[in-house]
Short mmCIF file of C-alpha atoms (C1' of nucleotides) in Angstrom, two decimals:
data_model
loop_
_atom_site.label_atom_id
_atom_site.label_comp_id
_atom_site.label_asym_id
_atom_site.label_seq_id
_atom_site.Cartn_x
_atom_site.Cartn_y
_atom_site.Cartn_z
CA MET A 12 126.32 139.57 69.13
CA ALA A 13 128.27 140.55 72.12
CA SER A 14 125.83 139.43 74.79
CA ARG A 15 128.60 138.14 77.03
CA ASP A 16 126.34 135.41 78.31
CA ARG A 17 127.50 131.84 77.44
CA ASN A 18 124.21 130.04 78.16
CA LEU A 19 122.37 132.61 75.91
CA THR A 20 124.76 132.16 73.14
CA GLU A 21 124.80 128.38 73.45
CA LYS A 22 121.05 128.52 73.22
CA ARG A 23 121.18 130.78 70.15
CA ILE A 24 123.56 128.42 68.52
CA LEU A 25 121.39 125.38 69.39
CA GLU A 26 118.20 127.18 68.16
CA ALA A 27 119.98 128.01 64.84
CA VAL A 28 120.74 124.29 64.47
CA GLY A 29 116.98 123.61 65.07
CA LYS A 30 116.03 126.19 62.31
CA ILE A 31 118.52 124.73 59.73
CA VAL A 32 117.37 121.22 60.49
CA GLU A 33 113.75 121.85 60.19
CA ALA A 34 114.16 124.03 56.95
CA GLU A 35 117.00 122.10 55.15
CA GLY A 36 117.83 119.14 57.21
CA PHE A 37 120.83 117.88 59.03
CA GLU A 38 122.98 117.79 55.84
CA ALA A 39 122.90 121.41 55.83
CA VAL A 40 124.12 122.13 59.32
CA GLY A 41 127.70 123.37 58.83
CA VAL A 42 129.81 125.72 60.90
CA ASN A 43 129.34 128.61 58.65
CA ALA A 44 125.65 128.08 58.33
CA VAL A 45 125.01 127.84 62.10
CA ALA A 46 127.28 130.96 62.57
CA SER A 47 125.35 133.09 60.13
CA VAL A 48 121.90 131.95 61.08
CA SER A 49 122.64 132.30 64.89
CA GLY A 50 124.71 135.47 64.47
CA VAL A 51 127.23 134.08 66.70
CA SER A 52 130.79 134.05 65.30
CA LYS A 53 131.85 130.45 64.49
CA VAL A 54 134.81 130.41 66.88
CA LEU A 55 132.47 130.18 69.70
CA ILE A 56 130.69 127.21 68.14
CA TYR A 57 134.02 125.29 68.38
CA ARG A 58 134.82 126.69 71.72
CA TYR A 59 131.51 125.72 73.38
CA PHE A 60 130.71 122.40 71.46
CA GLY A 61 133.96 121.32 70.19
CA SER A 62 132.82 120.30 66.71
CA ILE A 63 129.71 120.15 64.62
CA GLU A 64 129.30 116.34 65.39
CA GLN A 65 129.24 117.22 68.98
CA LEU A 66 126.92 120.16 68.37
CA LEU A 67 124.51 117.91 66.75
CA ALA A 68 124.87 115.36 69.30
CA LYS A 69 123.91 117.94 71.88
CA TYR A 70 120.96 118.98 69.73
CA LEU A 71 119.81 115.49 69.34
CA GLU A 72 120.12 115.10 73.11
CA ASP A 73 118.19 118.06 73.91
CA ASN A 74 115.22 117.44 71.46
CA ASP A 75 115.32 113.67 72.51
CA PHE A 76 113.56 112.23 69.56
CA TRP A 77 111.76 109.01 70.57
CA LEU A 78 112.15 109.20 74.16
CA ASN A 79 109.72 112.12 74.68
CA THR A 80 106.93 110.56 72.75
CA GLU A 81 104.22 108.78 74.79
CA PHE A 82 103.06 105.63 73.04
CA PRO A 83 99.68 104.46 74.00
CA VAL A 84 100.05 101.93 76.80
CA MET A 85 98.13 98.79 76.65
CA GLN A 86 94.83 100.37 77.81
CA TYR A 87 92.54 98.81 75.23
CA ASP A 88 90.54 95.76 75.85
CA ASN A 89 91.54 94.18 72.63
CA VAL A 90 94.86 93.87 70.72
CA LYS A 91 93.39 95.11 67.54
CA ASP A 92 92.47 98.48 68.73
CA PHE A 93 95.77 98.76 70.50
CA SER A 94 97.66 98.05 67.27
CA LYS A 95 95.87 100.52 65.41
CA ALA A 96 96.48 103.11 68.05
CA ILE A 97 100.15 102.43 68.12
CA PHE A 98 100.61 103.29 64.45
CA ARG A 99 98.33 106.16 64.57
CA ALA A 100 100.60 107.47 67.19
CA TYR A 101 103.58 106.80 65.05
CA ILE A 102 102.15 108.65 62.13
CA ASP A 103 101.25 111.48 64.28
CA MET A 104 104.66 111.79 65.55
CA LEU A 105 106.12 112.11 62.05
CA ARG A 106 103.38 114.43 60.97
CA LYS A 107 104.18 116.93 63.72
CA SER A 108 107.79 116.87 63.61
CA PRO A 109 109.62 118.18 60.59
CA ALA A 110 112.95 117.56 62.55
CA LEU A 111 112.22 114.02 62.99
CA ARG A 112 111.43 113.63 59.29
CA LYS A 113 114.87 115.13 58.49
CA LEU A 114 116.51 112.86 61.07
CA TYR A 115 115.16 109.79 59.46
CA ARG A 116 116.45 111.20 56.04
CA TRP A 117 119.75 111.83 57.52
CA GLU A 118 120.05 108.40 58.82
CA PHE A 119 120.24 107.25 55.22
CA THR A 120 123.47 108.81 54.52
CA THR A 121 125.31 109.18 57.75
CA ASN A 122 126.67 106.94 60.47
CA ASN A 123 127.92 108.22 63.73
CA PRO A 124 127.72 107.58 67.43
CA ALA A 125 124.71 109.86 67.98
CA ILE A 126 122.67 107.99 65.31
CA GLU A 127 123.58 104.60 66.59
CA LYS A 128 122.33 105.66 69.97
CA LEU A 129 118.94 106.73 68.60
CA ARG A 130 118.83 103.51 66.69
CA GLU A 131 119.32 101.43 69.75
CA ARG A 132 116.50 103.23 71.45
CA ARG A 133 114.21 102.89 68.65
CA GLU A 134 115.11 99.08 68.66
CA GLN A 135 114.32 98.99 72.37
CA THR A 136 111.00 100.69 72.11
CA ALA A 137 110.04 98.57 69.08
CA LEU A 138 110.84 95.40 70.90
CA LYS A 139 108.95 96.36 73.90
CA ILE A 140 105.95 97.03 71.93
CA ILE A 141 106.27 94.03 69.71
CA ASN A 142 106.55 91.75 72.86
CA ALA A 143 103.33 93.10 74.26
CA VAL A 144 101.42 92.69 71.12
CA SER A 145 102.84 89.22 70.58
CA GLN A 146 101.94 88.06 74.03
CA GLN A 147 98.45 89.61 73.89
CA SER A 148 97.67 88.35 70.46
CA GLY A 149 99.28 84.93 70.46
CA PHE A 150 101.10 85.82 67.15
CA SER A 151 104.77 85.03 66.97
CA LEU A 152 107.36 87.66 67.50
CA ASP A 153 108.38 87.41 63.93
CA ARG A 154 104.78 87.86 62.81
CA VAL A 155 104.17 90.96 64.95
CA GLY A 156 107.71 92.20 64.18
CA GLY A 157 107.14 91.74 60.48
CA ILE A 158 103.93 93.75 60.31
CA SER A 159 105.43 96.51 62.52
CA THR A 160 108.35 96.73 60.27
CA LEU A 161 106.18 96.90 57.17
CA ILE A 162 103.90 99.77 58.56
CA THR A 163 106.53 101.83 60.25
CA ALA A 164 109.01 101.67 57.43
CA SER A 165 106.32 102.57 55.00
CA VAL A 166 105.06 105.45 57.12
CA SER A 167 108.62 106.69 57.51
CA TYR A 168 109.29 106.59 53.86
CA LEU A 169 106.22 108.30 52.71
CA TYR A 170 106.76 111.09 55.18
CA ILE A 171 110.27 111.71 54.13
CA LEU A 172 109.22 111.58 50.51
CA SER A 173 106.20 113.94 51.15
CA GLU A 174 108.62 116.82 51.58
CA ASN A 175 109.71 116.67 47.94
CA CYS A 176 106.96 114.84 46.28
CA GLY A 177 103.24 115.17 46.47
CA VAL A 178 101.97 111.86 45.19
CA TYR A 179 103.10 108.11 45.68
CA CYS A 180 101.13 105.41 44.06
CA SER A 181 98.27 107.76 43.34
CA LEU A 182 98.19 108.62 47.02
CA GLU A 183 98.31 112.28 47.93
CA ILE A 184 100.94 112.28 50.76
CA ASN A 185 101.36 115.85 51.25
CA ASN A 186 97.87 116.44 52.62
CA ASP A 187 95.55 114.51 55.02
CA SER A 188 93.48 112.93 52.37
CA GLY A 189 96.26 110.58 51.40
CA TRP A 190 97.10 109.86 55.08
CA ASP A 191 93.44 109.07 55.91
CA LYS A 192 93.46 106.53 53.13
CA LEU A 193 96.48 104.92 54.45
CA LEU A 194 95.22 104.72 57.99
CA GLU A 195 92.04 103.15 56.56
CA THR A 196 94.39 100.61 54.94
CA ILE A 197 96.20 99.90 57.97
CA ASP A 198 92.91 99.54 59.79
CA PHE A 199 91.77 97.07 57.21
CA MET A 200 94.73 95.07 57.42
CA PHE A 201 94.37 94.52 61.12
CA ASP A 202 90.65 93.83 60.77
CA ASN A 203 91.55 90.97 58.45
CA ILE A 204 94.44 89.76 60.56
CA PHE A 205 92.79 89.88 63.94
CA ASP A 206 89.83 87.48 63.15
CA MET B 1 143.46 110.15 28.27
CA ALA B 2 144.08 111.55 24.91
CA SER B 3 142.14 108.78 23.01
CA ARG B 4 140.75 111.38 20.80
CA ASP B 5 137.55 109.34 20.50
CA ARG B 6 134.44 111.33 21.61
CA ASN B 7 132.23 108.22 21.99
CA LEU B 8 134.73 106.51 24.05
CA THR B 9 135.32 109.39 26.48
CA GLU B 10 131.62 109.90 26.78
CA LYS B 11 131.33 106.35 27.59
CA ARG B 12 134.18 106.70 30.14
CA ILE B 13 132.59 109.58 31.77
CA LEU B 14 129.16 107.79 32.02
CA GLU B 15 130.88 104.80 33.51
CA ALA B 16 132.40 106.94 36.05
CA VAL B 17 129.08 108.27 37.01
CA GLY B 18 127.95 104.69 37.39
CA LYS B 19 130.76 103.85 39.73
CA ILE B 20 130.37 106.82 41.83
CA VAL B 21 126.55 106.44 42.01
CA GLU B 22 126.84 102.80 43.11
CA ALA B 23 129.55 103.44 45.61
CA GLU B 24 128.66 106.63 47.18
CA GLY B 25 125.32 107.80 45.55
CA PHE B 26 124.07 110.64 43.27
CA GLU B 27 125.00 113.14 46.01
CA ALA B 28 128.72 112.54 45.42
CA VAL B 29 128.62 112.87 41.65
CA GLY B 30 130.52 116.26 41.22
CA VAL B 31 132.67 117.55 38.28
CA ASN B 32 135.84 116.90 40.06
CA ALA B 33 134.80 113.37 41.23
CA VAL B 34 133.81 112.41 37.75
CA ALA B 35 136.85 113.74 36.16
CA SER B 36 139.17 112.03 38.58
CA VAL B 37 137.43 108.66 38.46
CA SER B 38 136.99 108.65 34.67
CA GLY B 39 140.44 110.04 34.12
CA VAL B 40 138.97 112.64 31.73
CA SER B 41 139.60 116.22 32.29
CA LYS B 42 136.64 118.12 33.42
CA VAL B 43 136.42 120.50 30.64
CA LEU B 44 135.25 117.71 28.49
CA ILE B 45 132.38 116.80 30.79
CA TYR B 46 131.02 120.34 30.46
CA ARG B 47 131.80 120.28 26.62
CA TYR B 48 129.98 116.99 25.94
CA PHE B 49 127.20 117.11 28.47
CA GLY B 50 126.72 120.77 29.43
CA SER B 51 126.33 120.38 33.10
CA ILE B 52 126.22 117.76 35.78
CA GLU B 53 122.39 117.84 35.87
CA GLN B 54 122.52 117.05 32.16
CA LEU B 55 125.16 114.42 32.64
CA LEU B 56 122.94 112.69 35.46
CA ALA B 57 119.95 113.03 33.08
CA LYS B 58 121.89 111.17 30.47
CA TYR B 59 122.91 108.50 32.92
CA LEU B 60 119.37 108.05 34.10
CA GLU B 61 118.07 107.87 30.53
CA ASP B 62 120.84 105.14 29.68
CA ASN B 63 120.15 103.07 32.74
CA ASP B 64 116.50 103.51 32.42
CA PHE B 65 115.32 102.47 35.90
CA TRP B 66 111.78 101.02 35.95
CA LEU B 67 111.35 100.76 32.21
CA ASN B 68 113.65 97.90 31.75
CA THR B 69 112.23 95.72 34.55
CA GLU B 70 109.77 93.15 33.48
CA PHE B 71 107.00 92.90 35.96
CA PRO B 72 105.12 89.63 35.96
CA VAL B 73 102.27 89.88 33.60
CA MET B 74 98.83 88.55 34.80
CA GLN B 75 99.70 84.98 34.03
CA TYR B 76 98.40 83.64 37.37
CA ASP B 77 95.14 82.03 37.77
CA ASN B 78 94.32 83.88 41.04
CA VAL B 79 95.00 87.37 42.06
CA LYS B 80 96.57 86.43 45.34
CA ASP B 81 99.48 84.79 43.65
CA PHE B 82 99.81 87.62 41.22
CA SER B 83 99.97 90.10 44.04
CA LYS B 84 102.64 88.22 45.85
CA ALA B 85 104.74 87.89 42.69
CA ILE B 86 104.45 91.60 41.91
CA PHE B 87 105.93 92.52 45.25
CA ARG B 88 108.56 89.66 44.94
CA ALA B 89 109.71 91.23 41.72
CA TYR B 90 109.85 94.83 43.33
CA ILE B 91 112.00 93.43 46.08
CA ASP B 92 114.25 91.69 43.67
CA MET B 93 114.67 94.80 41.65
CA LEU B 94 115.99 96.66 44.72
CA ARG B 95 118.11 93.85 45.88
CA LYS B 96 119.98 93.58 42.70
CA SER B 97 120.42 97.25 42.06
CA PRO B 98 122.60 99.46 44.26
CA ALA B 99 122.09 102.39 41.82
CA LEU B 100 118.29 102.14 42.28
CA ARG B 101 118.67 102.25 46.03
CA LYS B 102 120.84 105.24 45.62
CA LEU B 103 118.42 106.81 43.33
CA TYR B 104 115.40 106.37 45.79
CA ARG B 105 117.65 107.98 48.38
CA TRP B 106 118.58 110.80 46.23
CA GLU B 107 114.95 111.45 45.56
CA PHE B 108 114.54 112.48 49.10
CA THR B 109 116.95 115.55 48.81
CA THR B 110 116.55 116.56 45.18
CA ASN B 111 114.24 117.79 42.74
CA ASN B 112 114.86 118.19 39.11
CA PRO B 113 113.21 117.34 35.75
CA ALA B 114 115.00 114.01 35.39
CA ILE B 115 113.53 112.85 38.78
CA GLU B 116 110.15 114.17 37.96
CA LYS B 117 110.11 112.06 34.88
CA LEU B 118 111.08 109.01 36.79
CA ARG B 119 108.24 109.68 39.17
CA GLU B 120 105.70 110.03 36.42
CA ARG B 121 106.86 106.69 35.04
CA ARG B 122 106.50 105.16 38.37
CA GLU B 123 103.18 106.34 38.95
CA GLN B 124 102.06 105.06 35.51
CA THR B 125 103.36 101.56 36.02
CA ALA B 126 101.90 101.54 39.48
CA LEU B 127 98.56 102.64 38.27
CA LYS B 128 98.59 100.03 35.58
CA ILE B 129 99.22 97.25 38.00
CA ILE B 130 96.78 98.74 40.55
CA ASN B 131 94.07 98.79 38.01
CA ALA B 132 94.67 95.15 36.98
CA VAL B 133 94.53 93.91 40.53
CA SER B 134 91.57 95.95 41.50
CA GLN B 135 89.54 94.66 38.44
CA GLN B 136 90.51 91.07 39.08
CA SER B 137 90.15 91.08 42.80
CA GLY B 138 87.06 93.29 43.10
CA PHE B 139 88.75 95.48 45.66
CA SER B 140 88.50 99.21 45.15
CA LEU B 141 91.26 101.24 43.62
CA ASP B 142 91.87 102.96 46.88
CA ARG B 143 92.10 99.63 48.66
CA VAL B 144 94.62 98.15 46.31
CA GLY B 145 96.51 101.39 46.02
CA GLY B 146 96.76 101.56 49.72
CA ILE B 147 98.10 98.11 50.09
CA SER B 148 100.57 98.68 47.19
CA THR B 149 101.77 101.88 48.84
CA LEU B 150 102.22 100.13 52.14
CA ILE B 151 104.32 97.33 50.75
CA THR B 152 106.51 99.31 48.15
CA ALA B 153 107.20 102.17 50.41
CA SER B 154 108.24 99.86 53.13
CA VAL B 155 110.49 97.90 50.98
CA SER B 156 112.08 100.85 49.58
CA TYR B 157 112.80 102.24 53.00
CA LEU B 158 114.29 99.11 54.36
CA TYR B 159 116.51 98.66 51.17
CA ILE B 160 117.85 102.26 51.49
CA LEU B 161 118.34 101.93 55.11
CA SER B 162 120.01 98.58 54.86
CA GLU B 163 123.14 100.29 53.30
CA ASN B 164 123.79 102.05 56.51
CA CYS B 165 122.09 99.94 59.20
CA GLY B 166 121.80 96.19 59.67
CA VAL B 167 118.80 95.83 61.88
CA TYR B 168 115.26 97.54 61.79
CA CYS B 169 112.58 96.31 64.23
CA SER B 170 114.68 93.30 65.11
CA LEU B 171 114.70 92.37 61.44
CA GLU B 172 118.07 91.83 59.85
CA ILE B 173 117.79 93.90 56.62
CA ASN B 174 121.28 93.40 55.46
CA ASN B 175 121.09 89.75 54.69
CA ASP B 176 118.47 87.20 53.27
CA SER B 177 117.05 86.05 56.51
CA GLY B 178 115.52 89.52 57.23
CA TRP B 179 114.00 89.57 53.86
CA ASP B 180 112.72 86.19 53.88
CA LYS B 181 110.78 87.08 57.03
CA LEU B 182 109.37 90.10 55.36
CA LEU B 183 108.34 88.26 52.31
CA GLU B 184 106.61 85.78 54.57
CA THR B 185 104.74 88.65 56.23
CA ILE B 186 103.63 89.97 52.93
CA ASP B 187 102.46 86.56 52.01
CA PHE B 188 100.56 86.26 55.25
CA MET B 189 98.93 89.67 54.61
CA PHE B 190 97.62 88.52 51.31
CA ASP B 191 96.49 85.33 52.52
CA ASN B 192 94.37 87.01 55.10
CA ILE B 193 93.04 89.63 52.70
CA PHE B 194 92.05 87.36 49.86
CA ASP B 195 89.79 85.12 51.65
"C1'" DT C 26 148.67 123.15 2.10
"C1'" DT C 27 145.99 125.86 4.25
"C1'" DT C 28 141.88 126.30 6.76
"C1'" DG C 29 138.43 125.13 10.14
"C1'" DG C 30 136.56 122.31 13.61
"C1'" DT C 31 137.33 118.68 17.10
"C1'" DT C 32 139.67 116.78 21.07
"C1'" DG C 33 142.38 117.27 25.06
"C1'" DT C 34 145.42 119.62 28.75
"C1'" DT C 35 147.07 122.98 31.77
"C1'" DA C 36 146.26 126.53 34.36
"C1'" DC C 37 143.56 129.45 36.38
"C1'" DC C 38 139.20 131.72 38.81
"C1'" DA C 39 135.70 132.71 42.49
"C1'" DT C 40 133.18 130.86 46.01
"C1'" DT C 41 132.63 128.13 49.89
"C1'" DT C 42 133.96 124.87 53.11
"C1'" DG C 43 135.83 123.51 57.87
"C1'" DG C 44 139.04 125.12 61.15
"C1'" DT C 45 142.57 128.37 63.60
"C1'" DT C 46 145.40 132.42 65.24
"C1'" DA C 47 145.73 136.58 67.34
"C1'" DC C 48 143.77 140.16 69.47
"C1'" DA C 49 140.53 143.13 72.05
"C1'" DT C 50 137.14 143.67 75.53
"C1'" DA C 51 134.90 142.69 79.59
"C1'" DC C 52 134.17 140.47 84.20
"C1'" DT C 53 135.90 138.41 88.54
"C1'" DT C 54 138.76 137.57 92.00
"C1'" DT C 55 142.58 138.53 94.77
"C1'" DA D 22 144.39 148.19 91.36
"C1'" DA D 23 146.27 144.04 89.18
"C1'" DA D 24 146.13 139.54 87.38
"C1'" DG D 25 143.64 136.16 85.38
"C1'" DT D 26 139.92 134.23 83.04
"C1'" DA D 27 135.81 134.29 80.18
"C1'" DT D 28 133.72 136.05 76.02
"C1'" DG D 29 133.68 137.98 71.52
"C1'" DT D 30 135.53 139.46 66.69
"C1'" DA D 31 138.20 140.01 62.67
"C1'" DA D 32 141.34 138.11 59.93
"C1'" DC D 33 143.31 134.55 58.25
"C1'" DC D 34 144.32 129.66 56.36
"C1'" DA D 35 144.21 125.28 53.39
"C1'" DA D 36 141.42 122.51 50.79
"C1'" DA D 37 137.72 121.45 47.71
"C1'" DT D 38 134.05 123.00 45.04
"C1'" DG D 39 131.97 124.36 40.27
"C1'" DG D 40 133.31 126.51 36.33
"C1'" DT D 41 136.15 128.86 32.43
"C1'" DA D 42 140.04 130.70 29.42
"C1'" DA D 43 143.90 129.81 26.71
"C1'" DC D 44 146.51 126.94 24.23
"C1'" DA D 45 148.37 122.82 21.90
"C1'" DA D 46 147.70 118.82 18.98
"C1'" DC D 47 145.22 116.58 15.70
"C1'" DC D 48 142.28 115.38 11.79
"C1'" DA D 49 139.47 116.25 7.72
"C1'" DA D 50 138.02 118.70 4.04
"C1'" DA D 51 138.84 122.77 0.77
#
DNA sequence: TTTGGTTGTTACCATTTGGTTACATACTTT
DNA sequence: AAAGTATGTAACCAAATGGTAACAACCAAA
């Protein structure tokens, strides 16, 4: 596009990555695709980012998934409400971000340093929360960890699937009605557990 | 391979599909790959199956996922044990079948008639079980459906992820220890709910 | 034995992929 | 003004993809 502005073209390239990711997922981010969507010749992609891997690493770094999301701090008087809030936040995060859904999908088929790093952060964040809830509730780490796993994994699965499939177990996962029911189920679970 | 036996070469081709699926997933099933793994020239693939889509449809039909798995019939005296057994069976199914794990992964990125059919069957089976449990337990369909969704989606997610990632939420998902903990969590849930 | 259909192989095709070379244009610094 | 560097483009390359055409070998039925 001949703008002769490195910063701008780098921005254009990264924006193109974002567009492709949100529309088709990380699997579709190739040199040719990025070049054509950004309108920048692919030579510059290699020149400025080295490789697609590095370009994606930069993209992930910029849109720092997980780190930018504020999880509700322990500001509730009881653990039950805190727990409910945590998973509400998790659901919200995935609902709002098509890119995050695509990232979780990508994780199923790919292994690279960037993904490893994201996994580590996820583990750290999870551990922190699990520790807090465990201490406050008196439940063992395994107990709290098991429940957290159950819920977050489920939510992730359903959100990824919802992009291709409208119903799972009679639950409408492509509109709010299904998610309301699921939230209600989670609340019900905690109501039963914390008593 | 010049065996001049259509049945045999068809079998060879389908077996090659199976190998590729189990090792690399449905995404990797291409004409060239199938041809080279099976040792059959790709012309015959088109001649006998029409297209890769149809070949995969045949493969899915043959290895009829979901239909061949026996779910524990209501032979327990209480709903709690029955519920626990159901999800144990579900976990077992995914544990034993690499192809099923790959199928669930494939479902995230693909839509075609064959997949739609599998989804329908899954819905039917799920509905049947949910109905049974709902009647026996007195819980509403939404309640039972919600819990079923939560658990099966979670298990599916963790099994798919386990092929690329060893730990999720401090849970070791690539060996039995993690799965034992998850089973224990599920049991705990039901113990709390059914009382 | 000839005819017709089945099975298999080789070679080819267009398209797309990731990746590079060579060159031209501009800007900056000396 | 000259030299050197940063930016951009067009053309090209090898490899792999899905897909087909042409031909050879074989078998069975007429």
